[in-house]
PDB file of C-alpha atoms in Angstrom:
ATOM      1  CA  UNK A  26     101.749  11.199  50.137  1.00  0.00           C
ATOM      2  CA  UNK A  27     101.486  13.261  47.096  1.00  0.00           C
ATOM      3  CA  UNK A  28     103.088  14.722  44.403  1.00  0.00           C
ATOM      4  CA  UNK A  29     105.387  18.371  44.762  1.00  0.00           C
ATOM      5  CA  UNK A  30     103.179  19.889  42.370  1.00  0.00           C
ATOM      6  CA  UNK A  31      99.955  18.532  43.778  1.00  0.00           C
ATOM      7  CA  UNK A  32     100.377  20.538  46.934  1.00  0.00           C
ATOM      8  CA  UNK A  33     100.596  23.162  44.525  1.00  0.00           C
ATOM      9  CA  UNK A  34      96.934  22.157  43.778  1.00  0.00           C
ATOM     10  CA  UNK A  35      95.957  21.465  47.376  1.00  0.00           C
ATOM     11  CA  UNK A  36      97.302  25.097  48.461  1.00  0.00           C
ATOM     12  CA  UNK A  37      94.904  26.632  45.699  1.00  0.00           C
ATOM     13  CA  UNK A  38      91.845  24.776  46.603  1.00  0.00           C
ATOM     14  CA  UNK A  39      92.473  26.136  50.612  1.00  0.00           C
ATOM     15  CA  UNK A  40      93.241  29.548  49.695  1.00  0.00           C
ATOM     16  CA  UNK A  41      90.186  29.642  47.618  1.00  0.00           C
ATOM     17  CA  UNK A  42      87.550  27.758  50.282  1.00  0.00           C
ATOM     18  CA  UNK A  43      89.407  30.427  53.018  1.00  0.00           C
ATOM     19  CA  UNK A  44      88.755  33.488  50.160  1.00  0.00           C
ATOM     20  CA  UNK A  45      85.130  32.523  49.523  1.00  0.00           C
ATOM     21  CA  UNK A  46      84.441  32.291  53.448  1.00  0.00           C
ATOM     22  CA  UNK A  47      85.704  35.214  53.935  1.00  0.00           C
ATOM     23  CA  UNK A  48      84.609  37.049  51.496  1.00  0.00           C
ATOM     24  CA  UNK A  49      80.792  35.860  52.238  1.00  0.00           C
ATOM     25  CA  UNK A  50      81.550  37.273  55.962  1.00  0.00           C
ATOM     26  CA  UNK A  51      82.063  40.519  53.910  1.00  0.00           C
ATOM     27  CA  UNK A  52      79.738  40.527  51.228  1.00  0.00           C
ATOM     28  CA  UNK A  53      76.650  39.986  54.082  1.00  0.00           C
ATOM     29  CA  UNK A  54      77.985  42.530  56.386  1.00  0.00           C
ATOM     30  CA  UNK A  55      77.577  44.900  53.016  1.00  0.00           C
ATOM     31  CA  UNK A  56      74.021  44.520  53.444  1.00  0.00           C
ATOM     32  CA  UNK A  57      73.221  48.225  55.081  1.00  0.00           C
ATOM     33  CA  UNK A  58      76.585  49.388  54.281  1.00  0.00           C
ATOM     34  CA  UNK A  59      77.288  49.766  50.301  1.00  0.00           C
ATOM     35  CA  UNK A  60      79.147  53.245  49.559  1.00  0.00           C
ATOM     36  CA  UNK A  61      81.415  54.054  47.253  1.00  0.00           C
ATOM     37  CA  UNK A  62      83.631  55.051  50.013  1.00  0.00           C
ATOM     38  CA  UNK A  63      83.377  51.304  51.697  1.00  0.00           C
ATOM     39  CA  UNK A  64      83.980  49.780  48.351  1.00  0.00           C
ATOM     40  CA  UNK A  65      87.229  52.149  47.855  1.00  0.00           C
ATOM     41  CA  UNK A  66      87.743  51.163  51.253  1.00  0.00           C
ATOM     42  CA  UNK A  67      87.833  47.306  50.505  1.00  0.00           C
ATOM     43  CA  UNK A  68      90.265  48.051  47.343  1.00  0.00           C
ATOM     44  CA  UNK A  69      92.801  49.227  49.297  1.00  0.00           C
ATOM     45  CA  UNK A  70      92.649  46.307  51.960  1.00  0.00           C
ATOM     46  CA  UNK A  71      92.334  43.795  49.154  1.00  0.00           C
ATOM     47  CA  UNK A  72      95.778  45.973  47.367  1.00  0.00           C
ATOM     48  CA  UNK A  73      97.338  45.735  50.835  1.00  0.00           C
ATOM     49  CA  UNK A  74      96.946  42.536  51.628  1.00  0.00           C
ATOM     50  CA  UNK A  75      97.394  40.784  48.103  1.00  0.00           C
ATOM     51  CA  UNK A  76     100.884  43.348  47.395  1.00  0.00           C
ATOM     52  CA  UNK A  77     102.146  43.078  50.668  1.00  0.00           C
ATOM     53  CA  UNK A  78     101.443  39.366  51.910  1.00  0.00           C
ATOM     54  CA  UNK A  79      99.671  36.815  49.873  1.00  0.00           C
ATOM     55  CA  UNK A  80     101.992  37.532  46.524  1.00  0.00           C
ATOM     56  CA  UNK A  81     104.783  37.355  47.959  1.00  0.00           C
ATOM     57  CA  UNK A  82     103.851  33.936  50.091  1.00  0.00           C
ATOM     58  CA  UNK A  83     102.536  32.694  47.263  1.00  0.00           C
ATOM     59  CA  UNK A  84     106.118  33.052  45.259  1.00  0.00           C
ATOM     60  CA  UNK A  85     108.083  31.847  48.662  1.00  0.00           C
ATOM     61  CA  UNK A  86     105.353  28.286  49.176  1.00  0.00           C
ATOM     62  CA  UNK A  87     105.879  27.851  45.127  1.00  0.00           C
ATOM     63  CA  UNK A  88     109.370  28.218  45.219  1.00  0.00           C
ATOM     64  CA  UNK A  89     109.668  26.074  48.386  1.00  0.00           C
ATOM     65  CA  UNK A  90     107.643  23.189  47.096  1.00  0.00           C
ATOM     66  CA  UNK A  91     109.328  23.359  43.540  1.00  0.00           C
ATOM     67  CA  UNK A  92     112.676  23.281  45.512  1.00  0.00           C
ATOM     68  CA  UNK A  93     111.931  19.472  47.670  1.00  0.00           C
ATOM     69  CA  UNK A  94     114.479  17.302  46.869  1.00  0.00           C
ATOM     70  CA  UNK A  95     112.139  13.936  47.004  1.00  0.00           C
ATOM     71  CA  UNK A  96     109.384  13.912  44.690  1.00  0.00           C
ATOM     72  CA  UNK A  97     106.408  13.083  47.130  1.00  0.00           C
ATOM     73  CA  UNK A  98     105.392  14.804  50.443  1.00  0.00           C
ATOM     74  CA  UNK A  99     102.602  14.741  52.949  1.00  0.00           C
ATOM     75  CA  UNK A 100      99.665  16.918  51.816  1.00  0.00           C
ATOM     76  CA  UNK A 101      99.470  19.433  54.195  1.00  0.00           C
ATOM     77  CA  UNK A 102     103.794  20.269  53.456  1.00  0.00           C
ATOM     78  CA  UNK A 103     101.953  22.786  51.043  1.00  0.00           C
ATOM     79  CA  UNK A 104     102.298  25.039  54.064  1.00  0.00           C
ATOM     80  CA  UNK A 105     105.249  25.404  56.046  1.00  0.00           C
ATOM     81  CA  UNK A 106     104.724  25.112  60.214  1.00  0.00           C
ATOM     82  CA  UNK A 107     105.220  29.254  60.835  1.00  0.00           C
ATOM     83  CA  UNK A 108     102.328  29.547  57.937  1.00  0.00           C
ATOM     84  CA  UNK A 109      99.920  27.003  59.407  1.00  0.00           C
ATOM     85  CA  UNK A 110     100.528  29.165  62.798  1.00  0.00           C
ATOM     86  CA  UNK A 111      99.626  32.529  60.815  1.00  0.00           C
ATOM     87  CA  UNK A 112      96.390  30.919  59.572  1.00  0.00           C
ATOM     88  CA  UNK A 113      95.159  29.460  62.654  1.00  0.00           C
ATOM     89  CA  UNK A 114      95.524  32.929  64.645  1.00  0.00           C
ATOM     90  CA  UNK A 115      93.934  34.475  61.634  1.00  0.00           C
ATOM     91  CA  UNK A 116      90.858  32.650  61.456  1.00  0.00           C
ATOM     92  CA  UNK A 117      90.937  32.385  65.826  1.00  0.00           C
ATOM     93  CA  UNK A 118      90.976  36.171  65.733  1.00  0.00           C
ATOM     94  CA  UNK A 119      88.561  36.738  62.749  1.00  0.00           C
ATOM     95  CA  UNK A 120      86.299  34.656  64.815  1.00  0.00           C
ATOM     96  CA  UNK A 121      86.461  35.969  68.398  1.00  0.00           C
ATOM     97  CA  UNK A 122      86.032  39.318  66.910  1.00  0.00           C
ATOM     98  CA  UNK A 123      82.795  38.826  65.094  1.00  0.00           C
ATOM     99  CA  UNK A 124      81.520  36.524  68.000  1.00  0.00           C
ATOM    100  CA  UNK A 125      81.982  39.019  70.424  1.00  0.00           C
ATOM    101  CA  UNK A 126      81.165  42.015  67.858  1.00  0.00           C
ATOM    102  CA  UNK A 127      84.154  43.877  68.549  1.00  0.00           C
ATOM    103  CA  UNK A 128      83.888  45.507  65.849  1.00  0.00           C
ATOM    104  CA  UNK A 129      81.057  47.380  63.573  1.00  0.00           C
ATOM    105  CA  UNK A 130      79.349  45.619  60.407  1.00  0.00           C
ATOM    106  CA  UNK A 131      81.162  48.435  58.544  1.00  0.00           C
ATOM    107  CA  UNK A 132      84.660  46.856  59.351  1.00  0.00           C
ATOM    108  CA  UNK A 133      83.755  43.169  58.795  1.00  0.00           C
ATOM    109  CA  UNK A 134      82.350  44.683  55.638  1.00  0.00           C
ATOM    110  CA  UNK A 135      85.330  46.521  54.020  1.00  0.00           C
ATOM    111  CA  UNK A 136      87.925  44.710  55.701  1.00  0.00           C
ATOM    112  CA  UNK A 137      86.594  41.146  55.220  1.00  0.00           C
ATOM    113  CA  UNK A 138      85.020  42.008  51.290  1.00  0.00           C
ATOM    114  CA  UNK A 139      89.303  43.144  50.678  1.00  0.00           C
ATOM    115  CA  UNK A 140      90.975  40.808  52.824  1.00  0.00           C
ATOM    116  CA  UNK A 141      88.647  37.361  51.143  1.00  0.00           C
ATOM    117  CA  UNK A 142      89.407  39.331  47.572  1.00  0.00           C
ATOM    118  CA  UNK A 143      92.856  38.710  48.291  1.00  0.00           C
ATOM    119  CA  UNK A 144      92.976  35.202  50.020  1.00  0.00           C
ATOM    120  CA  UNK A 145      90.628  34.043  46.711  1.00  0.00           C
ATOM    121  CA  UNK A 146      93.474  35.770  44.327  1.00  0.00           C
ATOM    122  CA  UNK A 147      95.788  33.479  45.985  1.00  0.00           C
ATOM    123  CA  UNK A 148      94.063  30.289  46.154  1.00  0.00           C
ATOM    124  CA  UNK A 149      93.704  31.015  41.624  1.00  0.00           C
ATOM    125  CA  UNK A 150      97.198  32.014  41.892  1.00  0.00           C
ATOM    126  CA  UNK A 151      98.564  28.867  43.598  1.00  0.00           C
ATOM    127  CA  UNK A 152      96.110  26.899  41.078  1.00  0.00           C
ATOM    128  CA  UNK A 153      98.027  28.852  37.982  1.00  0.00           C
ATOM    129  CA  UNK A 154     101.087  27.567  39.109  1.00  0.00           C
ATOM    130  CA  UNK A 155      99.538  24.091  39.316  1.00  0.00           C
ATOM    131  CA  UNK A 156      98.897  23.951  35.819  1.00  0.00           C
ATOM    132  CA  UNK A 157     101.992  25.828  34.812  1.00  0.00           C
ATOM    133  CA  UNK A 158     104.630  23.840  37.321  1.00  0.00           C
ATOM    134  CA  UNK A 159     106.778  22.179  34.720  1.00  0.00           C
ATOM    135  CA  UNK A 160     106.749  24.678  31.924  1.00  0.00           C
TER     136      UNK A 160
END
């Protein structure tokens, strides 16, 4: 068991190792496909994504650990059961569609270059609130 605010930590590090995958995917699929239009592209999936999901769960799994009532928990509470189900049809998707290339180099590119941006932004914004839990 761990400490509330070191599932803070833990969430940060996951978010960050699922970012950097992800944005790899993108950043290889790029490779044939840099444009300024595919980089404009990748801004607004990365402004989607970060405005529209990962902010806001970041502020609902901060406020959610901050708010336990015992001070240690198993390490993976930094995600709630609903959350762990998101993630594991995320990455089960992510993978059946490049496995079976549903989909052109071009998407993996923009999407997965925006969508990584904003899982990395989230893993450092979890890790902020690490080092800023108690003040």
């Amino acid at each position: 068991m761990v400490r509330n605010r070191t599932l803070l930590l833990i969430a940060g590090i996951v978010w960050m190792i699922a970012g950097f995958n992800v944005l790899r995917i993108g950043l290889i699929a790029y490779a044939g496909n840099l444009s300024i239009f595919n980089i404009l592209c990748s801004s607004v999936v990365f402004a989607i994504f970060w405005f529209m999901i990962f902010s806001r769960l970041v502020i609902k799994h901060t406020k959610r650990i901050k708010e336990y009532t015992t001070e240690r928990q198993y390490f993976w509470n930094f995600f709630d059961l609903k959350s762990f189900f998101i993630m594991a049809f995320m990455i089960t998707f992510g993978i059946i569609i490049r496995v079976f290339k549903l989909m052109p180099d071009v998407f993996i590119a923009v999407f997965y270059t925006g969508l990584g941006l904003a899982l990395t932004l989230a893993g450092i914004k979890f890790s902020v609130n690490y080092i800023r839990y108690d003040k």
